């Protein structure tokens, strides 16, 4: 598993990332498997492994991570 795919797998296990996905997609994301499906949907791939070999998917993944970090920063600023 390469860099983006490994990062996506770790991110999907993060409860805060699942909260972010729930808040931004309007769909309940209760577990890592559902989060993985949302990541695949957001990045336009069938497998997270494609994030490493598909340039566009890799860019989409990085943008998703950036949006999550922005959301997390804003959330922490109001806490």
Short mmCIF file of C-alpha atoms in Angstrom, two decimals:
data_model
loop_
_atom_site.label_atom_id
_atom_site.label_comp_id
_atom_site.label_asym_id
_atom_site.label_seq_id
_atom_site.Cartn_x
_atom_site.Cartn_y
_atom_site.Cartn_z
CA UNK A 1 0.00 0.00 0.00
CA UNK A 2 1.51 3.30 -1.04
CA UNK A 3 1.40 6.75 0.44
CA UNK A 4 -2.10 8.01 -0.45
CA UNK A 5 -3.78 4.64 -0.11
CA UNK A 6 -2.18 4.09 3.31
CA UNK A 7 -3.11 7.61 4.43
CA UNK A 8 -6.69 7.12 3.28
CA UNK A 9 -6.95 3.85 5.19
CA UNK A 10 -5.70 5.53 8.36
CA UNK A 11 -7.97 8.53 7.83
CA UNK A 12 -11.05 6.34 7.44
CA UNK A 13 -10.36 4.92 10.92
CA UNK A 14 -10.40 8.43 12.41
CA UNK A 15 -13.75 9.18 14.08
CA UNK A 16 -13.29 12.92 13.43
CA UNK A 17 -12.89 12.26 9.71
CA UNK A 18 -16.08 10.23 9.77
CA UNK A 19 -17.80 13.13 11.55
CA UNK A 20 -16.51 15.44 8.81
CA UNK A 21 -17.84 13.16 6.08
CA UNK A 22 -21.22 12.96 7.81
CA UNK A 23 -21.37 16.74 8.16
CA UNK A 24 -20.36 17.49 4.58
CA UNK A 25 -22.09 14.71 2.65
CA UNK A 26 -25.34 14.62 4.60
CA UNK A 27 -24.95 10.84 4.84
CA UNK A 28 -24.22 9.03 8.10
CA UNK A 29 -20.68 7.64 8.10
CA UNK A 30 -20.58 5.38 11.17
CA UNK A 31 -17.53 3.25 10.42
CA UNK A 32 -14.29 2.92 8.46
CA UNK A 33 -15.88 0.86 5.69
CA UNK A 34 -18.49 3.54 5.02
CA UNK A 35 -15.79 6.22 5.16
CA UNK A 36 -13.76 4.26 2.61
CA UNK A 37 -16.77 4.18 0.30
CA UNK A 38 -17.14 7.97 0.67
CA UNK A 39 -13.44 8.50 -0.09
CA UNK A 40 -13.72 6.34 -3.20
CA UNK A 41 -16.79 8.28 -4.29
CA UNK A 42 -15.15 11.66 -3.66
CA UNK A 43 -12.03 10.66 -5.56
CA UNK A 44 -13.74 8.84 -8.40
CA UNK A 45 -12.05 5.48 -7.87
CA UNK A 46 -13.16 1.93 -7.23
CA UNK A 47 -10.32 1.18 -4.81
CA UNK A 48 -8.22 3.37 -2.53
CA UNK A 49 -5.16 1.77 -4.15
CA UNK A 50 -5.96 3.80 -7.26
CA UNK A 51 -5.16 6.99 -5.34
CA UNK A 52 -1.46 6.28 -5.84
CA UNK A 53 -1.51 5.50 -9.55
CA UNK A 54 -4.17 7.91 -10.78
CA UNK A 55 -2.98 11.53 -10.79
CA UNK A 56 -6.46 13.05 -10.79
CA UNK A 57 -7.61 10.78 -7.97
CA UNK A 58 -4.51 11.68 -5.99
CA UNK A 59 -5.29 15.38 -6.40
CA UNK A 60 -8.90 14.78 -5.34
CA UNK A 61 -7.67 12.91 -2.27
CA UNK A 62 -5.29 15.73 -1.30
CA UNK A 63 -8.11 18.25 -1.73
CA UNK A 64 -10.35 16.10 0.49
CA UNK A 65 -7.65 15.99 3.17
CA UNK A 66 -7.22 19.75 2.92
CA UNK A 67 -10.96 20.34 3.33
CA UNK A 68 -10.99 18.00 6.34
CA UNK A 69 -8.08 19.85 7.92
CA UNK A 70 -9.83 23.19 7.32
CA UNK A 71 -13.03 21.81 8.88
CA UNK A 72 -11.10 20.43 11.82
CA UNK A 73 -9.31 23.74 12.35
CA UNK A 74 -12.59 25.67 12.28
CA UNK A 75 -14.18 23.14 14.64
CA UNK A 76 -11.30 23.43 17.10
CA UNK A 77 -11.36 27.22 16.90
CA UNK A 78 -14.95 27.28 18.14
CA UNK A 79 -14.42 24.67 20.87
#
